Amino acid sequence: MNRITRRFEALQRNGRKALIPYITAGDPRPELTVPIMHALVEAGADIIELGVPFSDPMADGPVIQKACERALAHGMSLRGVLDLAREFRRTDADTPLVLMGYLNPIECMGHDSFVTSARDAGVDGVLTVDLPPEEAAEFAQALEANGIAPIFLLAPTTSDQRIQQIAKMARGYLYYVSLKGVTGSATLNTGEVAAKLAAIRTHTQLPLGVGFGIKDPPTAAAIAAVADAVVVGSALVTKMGELADDPERMRREVVELATAMRQAMDRHQASAAVVTA
Amino acid sequence: MKAMTNKKVDYSQFPDATGHFGRYGGRFVAETLMEALHELNEAWQGYRNDPEFLGELDKDLARYVGRPTPIYHAERWSRQLGGAQIYLKREDLNHTGAHKINNTVGQALLAARMGKTRLIAETGAGQHGVASATVAARLGMECVVYMGTDDIKRQALNVYRMRLLGATVQPVSSGSRTLKDALNEALRDWVTNVDDTFYMIGTVAGPHPYPLMVREFQAVIGRETREQMLADHGCLPDALVACVGGGSNAIGLFHPFLNDSEVAIYGVEAAGSGIDTGRHAATLCAGQPGVLHGNRTYLLNDPNGQIVETHSVSAGLDYPGVGPEHAWLKDLGRAQYVAVTDDEALQGFHALTRSEGIIPALESSHALAYVAKLAPTLRPDQRIVVNLSGRGDKDIYTVATLEGIQL
């Protein structure tokens, strides 16, 4: 069984929700990536989303775009990301690892070559932002055949019919984009998110993660109340950019934020459990 | 009759329903944009054959844009080159000075019918930005034009024109600070403001239905050319030449002739400082297939799939991708794609200016530079139509600077 599925089942048994931090591989420097991944796991991350830097990250806001630029300036590439994944896996056999990025680097490497390399590196899921299900059939099949979950986005604008179509092809979890905008955008309406998640659940049994615009522990807790997973990216990546020259402080503050989110999510779940009981 | 060994392609039947030209085209965007593209496609499919919509479009093209544009026989330049007769399709005579307005007039009509109140656009040379700001002013819509900071510097005149027209020019300082980055930023705006905003893409690239829709709005160039050449000469031209950045003026000229196999077709890319220097924008000549900006097409990228910075003296050709239909035509061999350098383009610029009294845009000058090579290889009774896609007023500062002249 895929590590992602195993992880969600374990969380569900314990009445907890997944915290999924996103960082861009190679940002601010390639040698800092794996230590930060381990630190995030210690801080309570359940799954790590590792961004594959791309020169033209169209669905991302300025924070992730700058992270991509920093990583690329240090020579990071898709092959480099797979090396980092392998390195992470050597000392962490359990934490699910999802690569998130854009299609062109994968096209350039070749789908088959990428899929087998990702499998061998211990990657558990792949989210290709600019590959919607209409264009994804073969790629998703190749991933699944190699034990890797093809992960897809859902948006506030996604119709019921498309939700069904996407859910059929998706494995691992579905990633609901909580607002109309790019990563790191400003406002998130938890009421709207809750309503949309309820509608999505009528079409799928897959766990639902929510991301884009979750910046602080209270929002993380509010989203955890209605979703199965909370994805935090730009808030962490902002710190990594600001503190790029002070790796020790960067690590400390990134861990502090992740820990605060973890605790807020768990407190909220615990009090919810008491109320239910 | 010869046996049908080669399956004949009916070019009018492409793209297919999902926006594919063979393996190219398609719809490669984040889920956040898919519904907006569905909405656009449905609206477009509903109006593209609607007599009332087309009647209004024709009226705007005639009375606001100034169509049909003439075909001009460049007799003196033809004599100087000593080969084929050269005919200029005078898109430079359109309102706003380039072919770009054919498309924005059409998309604005569609936007208004869809109830959108805000237009956004990306621009490189500024011609599409000006054409967008122009139709927005006319319809009283808000208009935001994304433009790379490098392009803002080299196209100051067009930036001012857009501002005069009431548009907001939003500088884009990410990436290579040119057209591709402006396109990224416009897509981000669209995702965020999808309810009231219409994204007017300026070329035959992007996710389906843009390559099809923009082609249909620009194909008026080729349809007129066909009628004009048949009326004047009783036969089709021997060759068509147009510059290719994203490729909208080229597809506009080429498309109505694709099924006429006797008409040779040449697309001219920007070789910049020379293809072997790496400083160029010759995507079809030197690139490889990949995925960017919503479609599969030829791209200029490094071995790791990262898009590279391009270079051309002409901001409008400075783009690392190309419309997917061109990628397909290249693979099929229906059109030939060549490249000319900055220096050759500047020679073309001067040659037309001095021989015919017409100052061409630097983009169009690339097509002219190739005509200067092609014409002498043909007979004097043969005819070349070259798309003079825009006028050169916007470029005189660039040309003067390159030649060490302070204006």
XYZ file of C-alpha atoms in Angstrom:
684
model
C 0.000 0.000 0.000
C 1.194 3.491 -0.829
C 2.665 5.411 2.137
C 0.144 8.216 1.587
C -2.859 5.965 2.012
C -1.272 4.277 5.009
C -0.621 7.637 6.606
C -4.184 8.903 6.145
C -5.597 5.664 7.570
C -3.389 5.971 10.639
C -4.385 9.609 11.135
C -8.036 8.765 10.835
C -7.729 6.049 13.452
C -6.266 8.629 15.815
C -8.768 11.351 14.967
C -6.047 13.638 13.610
C -5.611 15.652 10.475
C -2.574 15.737 8.224
C -0.209 18.690 8.184
C 1.449 18.944 4.765
C 4.212 21.514 4.524
C 5.425 22.547 1.076
C 8.950 23.740 0.408
C 10.666 24.343 -2.910
C 13.548 21.927 -3.413
C 16.885 23.699 -3.468
C 15.563 26.854 -1.837
C 17.394 28.780 -0.564
C 20.280 26.347 -1.153
C 20.223 22.678 -2.165
C 22.164 21.440 0.895
C 19.536 22.912 3.248
C 16.569 21.063 1.746
C 16.871 17.585 3.279
C 17.684 18.871 6.804
C 14.598 21.124 6.630
C 12.467 18.184 5.479
C 13.581 16.137 8.488
C 12.999 19.098 10.787
C 9.470 19.515 9.430
C 8.749 15.845 10.102
C 9.964 16.285 13.679
C 7.696 19.328 14.000
C 4.696 17.174 13.130
C 4.478 17.085 9.352
C 2.635 14.025 8.077
C 3.441 14.361 4.382
C 6.064 16.531 2.692
C 5.323 18.318 -0.569
C 8.569 19.059 -2.304
C 8.304 21.681 -5.042
C 10.199 21.099 -8.267
C 11.438 24.548 -9.269
C 10.338 25.812 -12.675
C 11.245 28.983 -14.527
C 7.593 29.848 -15.240
C 5.422 28.814 -12.277
C 2.154 30.243 -13.603
C -0.136 29.035 -10.809
C 2.132 30.299 -8.057
C 2.336 33.697 -6.441
C 5.446 35.820 -6.010
C 6.669 33.934 -2.913
C 6.978 30.546 -4.613
C 8.182 32.135 -7.824
C 11.084 33.754 -5.978
C 11.807 30.433 -4.267
C 11.991 28.815 -7.723
C 14.366 31.533 -8.880
C 16.618 31.039 -5.823
C 16.686 27.277 -6.328
C 17.360 27.519 -10.059
C 20.139 30.018 -9.424
C 21.811 27.262 -7.395
C 21.503 24.793 -10.249
C 18.502 22.837 -8.946
C 16.802 20.634 -11.528
C 14.294 17.792 -11.657
C 17.163 15.277 -11.460
C 18.527 17.230 -8.511
C 15.136 17.032 -6.790
C 15.062 13.265 -7.285
C 18.530 13.063 -5.702
C 17.234 15.032 -2.706
C 14.226 12.711 -2.466
C 16.543 9.690 -2.417
C 18.661 11.301 0.267
C 15.596 12.047 2.407
C 14.336 8.498 2.002
C 17.624 7.014 3.244
C 16.905 8.316 6.743
C 13.110 8.461 6.718
C 11.383 5.340 5.474
C 7.867 6.318 6.489
C 6.957 9.922 5.727
C 5.124 10.170 2.406
C 6.817 12.417 -0.123
C 4.943 14.229 -2.893
C 6.596 16.119 -5.732
C 4.719 19.190 -6.916
C 5.671 21.061 -10.054
C 5.031 21.786 -13.700
C 5.007 19.513 -16.708
C 7.830 20.794 -18.874
C 10.784 19.472 -16.828
C 9.058 16.064 -16.799
C 8.450 16.242 -20.566
C 12.085 17.067 -21.037
C 13.280 14.132 -18.931
C 10.731 11.813 -20.561
C 7.651 10.484 -18.758
C 8.896 6.912 -18.400
C 12.325 7.869 -17.233
C 10.834 10.270 -14.690
C 8.315 7.786 -13.339
C 10.835 5.005 -12.752
C 13.387 7.406 -11.267
C 10.753 8.858 -8.937
C 9.708 5.363 -7.868
C 13.312 4.366 -7.195
C 13.882 7.579 -5.231
C 10.981 6.740 -2.905
C 8.488 9.321 -4.155
C 4.886 8.540 -3.211
C 2.855 11.100 -5.118
C 3.208 13.529 -8.007
C 1.127 16.675 -8.480
C 1.681 18.235 -11.890
C 0.026 21.615 -11.663
C -0.471 22.232 -15.381
C -1.580 18.726 -16.306
C -5.381 18.532 -15.999
C -7.087 15.129 -16.237
C -8.006 15.669 -19.898
C -4.329 15.483 -20.810
C -3.163 13.220 -17.974
C -4.557 9.738 -18.702
C -1.327 8.048 -19.802
C 0.871 9.783 -17.280
C -1.477 9.026 -14.382
C -1.577 5.392 -15.439
C 2.209 5.190 -15.588
C 2.488 6.712 -12.114
C -0.056 4.355 -10.651
C 1.538 1.332 -12.273
C 4.700 2.263 -10.394
C 2.992 2.733 -7.048
C 2.989 6.525 -7.217
C -0.235 8.428 -6.558
C -1.259 10.937 -9.242
C -2.531 13.877 -7.210
C -4.861 16.465 -8.720
C -6.128 19.909 -7.860
C -9.757 20.899 -7.397
C -10.763 24.565 -7.511
C -13.701 26.583 -6.197
C -14.859 26.766 -9.812
C -14.625 23.023 -10.517
C -18.018 21.641 -11.551
C -19.575 18.486 -10.105
C -18.989 16.671 -13.356
C -15.294 17.523 -13.309
C -14.981 16.592 -9.643
C -16.183 13.111 -10.562
C -13.831 12.907 -13.524
C -10.851 14.055 -11.477
C -11.673 11.852 -8.501
C -11.716 8.822 -10.787
C -8.145 9.452 -11.915
C -6.720 10.712 -8.614
C -5.059 8.605 -5.929
C -3.657 9.452 -2.500
C -5.594 12.626 -1.808
C -7.276 15.506 -3.605
C -5.833 18.961 -3.204
C -8.553 21.611 -2.942
C -7.407 25.099 -3.861
C -9.137 27.171 -1.225
C -9.530 30.388 -3.176
C -9.569 31.956 -6.609
C -5.973 32.990 -7.038
C -2.393 31.849 -6.913
C -0.419 30.327 -4.048
C 0.103 32.693 -1.135
C -2.973 34.824 -1.853
C -4.579 36.875 0.859
C -8.023 35.833 1.903
C -9.588 32.507 2.617
C -13.224 32.015 3.552
C -13.460 28.920 5.773
C -17.231 28.820 5.449
C -17.027 28.596 1.672
C -14.287 25.984 1.928
C -16.417 23.870 4.254
C -19.396 24.020 1.917
C -17.347 23.064 -1.123
C -15.612 20.208 0.703
C -18.994 18.810 1.696
C -20.044 18.882 -1.947
C -16.792 17.207 -3.032
C -17.248 14.436 -0.463
C -20.467 13.368 -2.131
C -18.325 12.335 -5.132
C -15.261 10.735 -3.571
C -13.857 8.774 -0.641
C -10.360 10.204 -1.142
C -8.931 12.342 1.673
C -9.238 16.074 0.968
C -6.338 18.434 1.507
C -6.759 22.199 1.415
C -4.117 24.714 0.463
C -3.408 28.204 -0.984
C -3.742 30.999 1.567
C -3.261 29.145 4.890
C -0.799 31.385 6.692
C -1.255 31.031 10.442
C -2.183 28.499 13.147
C -5.798 29.699 13.605
C -6.532 29.276 9.891
C -4.811 25.888 9.898
C -6.996 24.815 12.810
C -10.175 26.070 11.164
C -9.361 24.239 7.938
C -8.384 21.067 9.826
C -11.886 21.048 11.268
C -13.382 20.467 7.830
C -10.569 18.930 5.742
C -8.389 15.830 6.073
C -5.167 17.710 5.429
C -3.831 21.239 5.634
C -1.197 22.306 3.097
C 1.080 25.162 4.097
C 3.499 26.537 1.536
C 4.007 30.252 1.033
C 3.993 31.029 4.775
C 6.976 28.709 5.268
C 8.695 29.661 2.042
C 8.457 33.353 2.957
C 10.588 32.651 6.032
C 13.040 30.617 4.007
C 13.477 33.507 1.635
C 13.789 36.159 4.324
C 16.259 34.170 6.401
C 18.234 32.633 3.541
C 21.474 34.053 4.907
C 20.945 32.704 8.417
C 20.216 28.974 8.003
C 20.090 28.242 11.731
C 17.481 30.923 12.405
C 15.608 29.940 9.246
C 15.345 26.361 10.434
C 14.229 27.473 13.889
C 11.488 29.776 12.621
C 10.234 27.316 10.017
C 10.002 24.640 12.687
C 8.281 27.059 15.086
C 5.588 27.891 12.547
C 5.020 24.255 11.603
C 4.866 23.277 15.280
C 2.387 26.054 16.073
C 0.164 24.900 13.220
C 0.412 21.287 14.333
C -0.544 22.214 17.886
C -3.410 24.456 16.807
C -4.779 21.701 14.573
C -4.485 19.070 17.306
C -6.007 21.295 20.006
C -8.923 22.056 17.757
C -9.444 18.389 16.943
C -9.187 17.414 20.608
C -11.769 19.995 21.692
C -14.009 18.972 18.803
C -13.753 15.374 19.975
C -14.787 16.441 23.488
C -17.765 18.353 22.129
C -18.813 15.364 20.031
C -18.463 13.032 23.012
C -4.288 9.994 -61.159
C -1.511 9.107 -58.790
C -2.393 6.648 -56.075
C -3.144 8.319 -52.781
C -0.019 7.208 -50.964
C 0.048 10.224 -48.704
C -2.988 10.851 -46.625
C -3.996 14.400 -47.475
C -4.554 16.641 -44.493
C -7.557 18.950 -44.576
C -6.099 21.833 -42.618
C -9.470 23.477 -42.092
C -10.472 20.619 -39.784
C -7.890 21.429 -37.106
C -7.673 21.812 -34.194
C -9.886 18.900 -33.123
C -12.645 19.366 -30.556
C -10.154 19.256 -27.676
C -7.889 21.845 -29.244
C -5.173 19.564 -30.613
C -3.179 20.040 -33.798
C -1.757 16.539 -33.949
C 0.312 16.229 -30.775
C 0.406 20.001 -30.237
C -1.991 22.451 -28.616
C -4.369 21.172 -25.963
C -5.126 22.679 -22.614
C -2.313 22.503 -20.070
C -3.351 24.782 -17.233
C -4.008 24.480 -13.525
C -7.475 23.345 -12.492
C -8.109 26.907 -11.288
C -8.429 28.002 -14.938
C -10.275 25.063 -16.462
C -13.774 26.328 -15.769
C -12.926 29.760 -17.174
C -11.652 28.100 -20.351
C -14.824 26.030 -20.619
C -16.900 29.161 -20.221
C -14.849 30.984 -22.862
C -14.974 28.064 -25.257
C -18.730 27.711 -24.947
C -19.268 31.406 -25.536
C -16.886 31.394 -28.485
C -18.399 28.284 -30.070
C -21.805 29.891 -29.682
C -20.838 33.112 -31.449
C -18.232 32.085 -33.999
C -20.896 31.319 -36.606
C -23.573 33.647 -35.291
C -24.637 36.006 -38.141
C -25.322 38.924 -35.805
C -21.940 38.603 -34.062
C -20.092 38.252 -37.359
C -22.046 41.171 -38.833
C -21.005 43.405 -35.969
C -17.408 42.208 -36.266
C -17.331 42.951 -40.004
C -18.751 46.378 -39.385
C -16.102 47.151 -36.754
C -13.348 45.828 -39.003
C -14.538 48.035 -41.856
C -15.349 51.250 -40.027
C -13.140 51.216 -36.952
C -10.095 49.217 -38.025
C -10.136 50.328 -41.664
C -10.357 47.013 -43.473
C -9.851 45.696 -46.022
C -6.191 46.628 -46.001
C -4.641 47.054 -49.448
C -2.185 44.781 -51.193
C 0.628 46.943 -52.466
C 2.983 45.945 -55.277
C 6.465 46.978 -54.132
C 7.669 47.495 -57.696
C 10.821 49.401 -56.991
C 12.027 47.032 -54.282
C 11.131 44.047 -56.501
C 13.242 45.524 -59.332
C 16.139 46.174 -56.965
C 16.101 42.571 -55.764
C 15.807 41.326 -59.328
C 13.500 38.340 -58.916
C 9.905 37.687 -57.971
C 7.316 40.439 -57.681
C 6.804 41.421 -54.061
C 3.390 42.326 -52.692
C 2.898 43.790 -49.232
C -0.244 43.014 -47.275
C -0.596 46.365 -45.560
C -1.591 45.424 -41.996
C 0.464 48.436 -40.915
C -2.411 50.590 -42.181
C -4.863 49.220 -39.632
C -6.016 51.484 -36.829
C -3.277 51.384 -34.135
C -0.703 50.386 -36.735
C -0.592 46.605 -36.681
C -2.570 43.435 -37.231
C -3.168 43.030 -33.481
C -6.408 45.014 -33.556
C -8.128 42.391 -35.765
C -8.011 40.084 -32.766
C -8.780 42.521 -29.955
C -11.851 43.905 -31.724
C -13.149 40.343 -31.983
C -12.303 39.317 -28.439
C -13.772 42.538 -27.042
C -17.090 41.837 -28.777
C -17.049 38.405 -27.191
C -16.094 39.787 -23.760
C -18.987 42.237 -23.863
C -21.421 39.482 -24.779
C -20.105 37.371 -21.903
C -20.856 40.233 -19.517
C -17.203 40.783 -18.564
C -16.286 44.297 -17.470
C -12.513 44.071 -17.132
C -10.008 43.283 -19.870
C -6.471 42.079 -19.207
C -3.709 41.460 -21.717
C -0.003 40.695 -21.982
C 2.217 42.534 -24.385
C 5.752 42.379 -25.701
C 6.299 45.094 -28.289
C 3.263 46.893 -26.951
C 1.191 46.509 -30.117
C -1.213 44.028 -28.569
C -1.310 46.150 -25.418
C -2.210 49.228 -27.439
C -4.805 47.272 -29.416
C -6.305 46.014 -26.149
C -6.299 49.442 -24.500
C -7.940 50.825 -27.632
C -10.915 48.486 -27.650
C -11.262 48.828 -23.874
C -11.481 52.609 -24.215
C -14.085 52.248 -26.911
C -16.223 49.910 -24.785
C -15.617 51.797 -21.534
C -14.018 48.782 -19.889
C -11.219 48.692 -17.353
C -7.992 47.475 -18.947
C -4.796 46.163 -17.346
C -1.830 45.355 -19.572
C 1.060 43.266 -18.233
C 4.424 44.139 -19.718
C 7.970 43.112 -18.859
C 10.136 45.898 -17.449
C 12.729 45.334 -20.188
C 10.038 45.785 -22.828
C 8.674 48.872 -21.070
C 12.106 50.424 -21.511
C 12.459 49.655 -25.198
C 8.848 50.470 -26.120
C 8.282 53.712 -24.207
C 6.109 55.151 -26.951
C 3.593 52.316 -26.806
C 3.577 52.433 -22.997
C 2.544 56.063 -23.172
C -0.077 55.301 -25.810
C -1.634 52.678 -23.535
C -1.712 55.102 -20.628
C -3.284 57.800 -22.805
C -5.967 55.294 -23.677
C -6.724 54.810 -19.998
C -5.103 51.430 -19.481
C -3.000 50.489 -16.480
C 0.387 49.203 -17.587
C 1.524 46.745 -14.937
C 5.313 46.257 -14.982
C 6.508 42.644 -14.658
C 9.985 42.291 -13.187
C 10.085 38.518 -12.692
C 12.020 36.020 -14.791
C 13.387 37.478 -18.017
C 11.170 40.600 -17.707
C 9.758 40.141 -21.218
C 6.700 38.721 -22.946
C 6.689 35.247 -21.372
C 6.736 36.716 -17.885
C 3.981 39.169 -18.782
C 1.924 36.172 -19.907
C 2.548 34.370 -16.587
C 1.420 37.450 -14.701
C -1.709 37.902 -16.822
C -2.639 34.266 -16.181
C -2.243 34.871 -12.436
C -4.508 37.893 -12.655
C -7.094 35.892 -14.570
C -7.111 33.076 -11.997
C -7.664 35.626 -9.245
C -10.338 37.735 -10.974
C -11.972 35.111 -13.103
C -15.560 36.244 -12.427
C -15.493 39.659 -14.107
C -12.306 39.481 -16.168
C -11.707 38.546 -19.797
C -8.151 37.625 -20.736
C -7.312 38.768 -24.264
C -4.328 36.698 -25.390
C -2.577 38.459 -28.245
C -1.275 35.529 -30.188
C -2.199 32.061 -31.442
C -0.769 30.391 -28.344
C -2.124 29.547 -24.905
C -4.702 26.935 -23.927
C -7.566 25.935 -26.231
C -9.595 27.797 -27.515
C -7.120 30.697 -27.832
C -5.027 29.346 -30.734
C -8.225 28.647 -32.671
C -10.070 31.821 -31.705
C -7.179 34.181 -32.384
C -6.521 32.424 -35.698
C -10.124 32.929 -36.772
C -9.981 36.631 -35.936
C -6.661 37.019 -37.781
C -7.581 34.862 -40.777
C -9.262 37.921 -42.262
C -5.735 38.803 -43.431
C -5.415 35.662 -45.536
C -9.003 35.706 -46.768
C -8.598 39.238 -48.080
C -5.204 38.414 -49.580
C -6.692 35.469 -51.424
C -9.534 37.519 -52.874
C -7.261 40.441 -53.745
C -4.665 38.299 -55.528
C -7.344 36.364 -57.421
C -9.068 39.605 -58.438
C -5.856 41.311 -59.564
C -3.984 38.405 -61.117
C -6.443 35.563 -61.546
C -4.235 33.190 -59.579
C -2.855 32.571 -56.123
C 0.570 33.866 -55.076
C 3.555 31.533 -55.370
C 4.787 32.187 -51.854
C 3.692 33.710 -48.551
C 6.126 35.137 -46.006
C 5.425 36.353 -42.476
C 7.374 36.816 -39.269
C 6.718 34.414 -36.402
C 6.984 35.229 -32.712
C 3.878 33.699 -31.233
C 2.716 33.578 -34.819
C -0.643 35.339 -35.081
C 0.016 37.522 -38.119
C 1.582 34.514 -39.835
C -1.284 32.127 -39.132
C -3.707 34.864 -40.155
C -2.067 35.083 -43.563
C -1.260 31.375 -43.974
C -4.400 29.649 -42.812
C -6.717 30.342 -45.784
C -3.961 28.992 -48.094
C -2.986 25.831 -46.208
C -5.029 23.556 -48.467
C -3.500 25.163 -51.596
C -0.413 22.995 -51.838
C 0.991 25.041 -54.759
C 1.470 28.041 -52.438
C 4.827 27.893 -50.641
C 4.723 29.141 -47.052
C 7.604 30.616 -45.057
C 7.570 31.666 -41.414
C 10.488 33.818 -40.350
C 11.796 33.676 -36.798
C 14.211 35.930 -34.962
C 17.769 34.590 -35.037
C 18.869 37.512 -32.843
C 22.655 37.611 -32.690
C 22.728 34.268 -34.537
C 21.321 30.869 -33.589
C 24.762 29.482 -32.712
C 25.350 32.332 -30.224
C 22.399 31.154 -28.105
C 21.037 34.728 -28.129
C 17.971 34.308 -30.310
C 14.229 33.587 -30.299
C 14.078 31.020 -33.118
C 11.821 28.531 -31.360
C 10.871 26.375 -34.349
C 14.320 26.451 -35.908
C 16.241 25.621 -32.749
C 13.774 24.421 -30.080
C 12.086 21.176 -29.114
C 8.537 20.162 -28.161
C 7.429 20.835 -24.592
C 4.633 22.421 -22.561
C 4.340 26.086 -21.590
C 1.557 28.641 -21.209
C -1.221 26.142 -21.627
C -0.184 24.345 -24.794
C 2.205 21.728 -26.122
C 4.418 23.301 -28.739
C 8.043 23.953 -29.617
C 9.961 25.734 -26.859
C 13.384 27.065 -26.124
C 14.476 25.393 -22.906
C 17.632 24.123 -21.264
C 18.344 20.367 -20.932
C 16.400 20.371 -17.633
C 13.221 21.791 -19.151
C 13.651 25.298 -17.758
C 12.573 27.993 -20.214
C 15.528 30.077 -21.359
C 15.791 33.791 -21.953
C 15.447 34.778 -25.567
C 16.855 37.667 -27.495
C 15.666 39.635 -30.465
C 16.020 43.255 -31.483
C 12.264 43.070 -31.909
C 10.291 42.865 -28.660
C 7.330 41.305 -30.455
C 9.343 38.245 -31.495
C 11.144 37.848 -28.165
C 9.234 34.777 -26.965
C 10.493 31.247 -26.151
C 7.334 29.495 -27.405
C 5.253 29.579 -30.578
C 1.653 28.882 -31.526
C 0.924 25.122 -31.611
C -0.428 25.223 -35.168
C 2.971 26.409 -36.388
C 4.630 23.514 -34.540
C 2.294 21.139 -36.344
C 2.795 22.778 -39.765
C 6.541 22.517 -39.265
C 6.397 18.795 -38.460
C 4.091 18.158 -41.433
C 6.388 20.152 -43.688
C 3.477 22.304 -44.888
C 5.282 25.486 -43.895
C 9.004 26.106 -43.758
C 10.439 27.996 -40.839
C 13.611 29.994 -41.249
C 15.347 32.627 -39.134
C 17.053 35.945 -39.830
C 19.377 37.847 -37.524
C 18.941 41.258 -35.943
C 21.354 42.709 -38.488
C 19.511 41.216 -41.438
C 16.206 42.488 -40.055
C 17.646 45.987 -39.752
C 18.774 45.780 -43.375
C 15.219 44.800 -44.320
C 13.920 47.717 -42.283
C 16.086 50.198 -44.187
C 15.582 48.571 -47.563
C 11.813 48.935 -47.509
C 11.953 52.411 -45.996
C 14.273 53.701 -48.723
C 12.850 51.821 -51.699
C 9.124 52.209 -51.024
C 8.678 54.987 -48.470
C 7.184 52.607 -45.917
C 8.744 52.273 -42.446
C 8.062 48.704 -41.271
C 7.951 47.380 -37.710
C 11.086 45.487 -36.658
C 8.940 42.342 -36.387
C 7.800 42.659 -40.005
C 11.358 43.558 -41.008
C 12.316 39.948 -40.276
C 9.860 38.791 -42.935
C 11.187 41.438 -45.317
C 14.771 40.300 -44.702
C 13.830 36.797 -45.761
C 11.986 38.102 -48.818
C 15.235 39.805 -49.806
C 16.841 36.341 -49.855
C 13.926 34.502 -51.440
C 12.902 36.896 -54.229
C 16.148 36.670 -56.252
C 15.771 32.864 -56.382
C 12.398 33.168 -58.120
C 11.385 34.304 -61.631
C 10.077 37.834 -62.295
C 6.654 36.422 -63.189
C 6.303 34.826 -59.748
C 4.638 36.570 -56.829
C 5.446 36.715 -53.137
C 3.013 38.140 -50.604
C 4.691 39.311 -47.414
C 2.690 40.327 -44.390
C 3.663 43.843 -43.403
C 2.229 43.174 -39.965
C 2.940 46.562 -38.421
C 4.388 49.985 -38.945
C 7.765 51.005 -37.572
C 7.094 54.256 -35.738
C 7.336 52.481 -32.393
C 10.800 51.196 -33.303
C 12.580 54.322 -34.452
C 14.171 54.883 -31.026
C 15.506 51.322 -31.005
C 16.902 51.657 -34.513
C 18.414 55.067 -33.802
C 20.058 53.817 -30.599
C 21.510 50.790 -32.378
C 22.992 53.114 -34.942
C 24.448 55.424 -32.320
C 22.031 58.264 -32.947
C 20.541 60.211 -30.036
C 17.013 61.443 -30.780
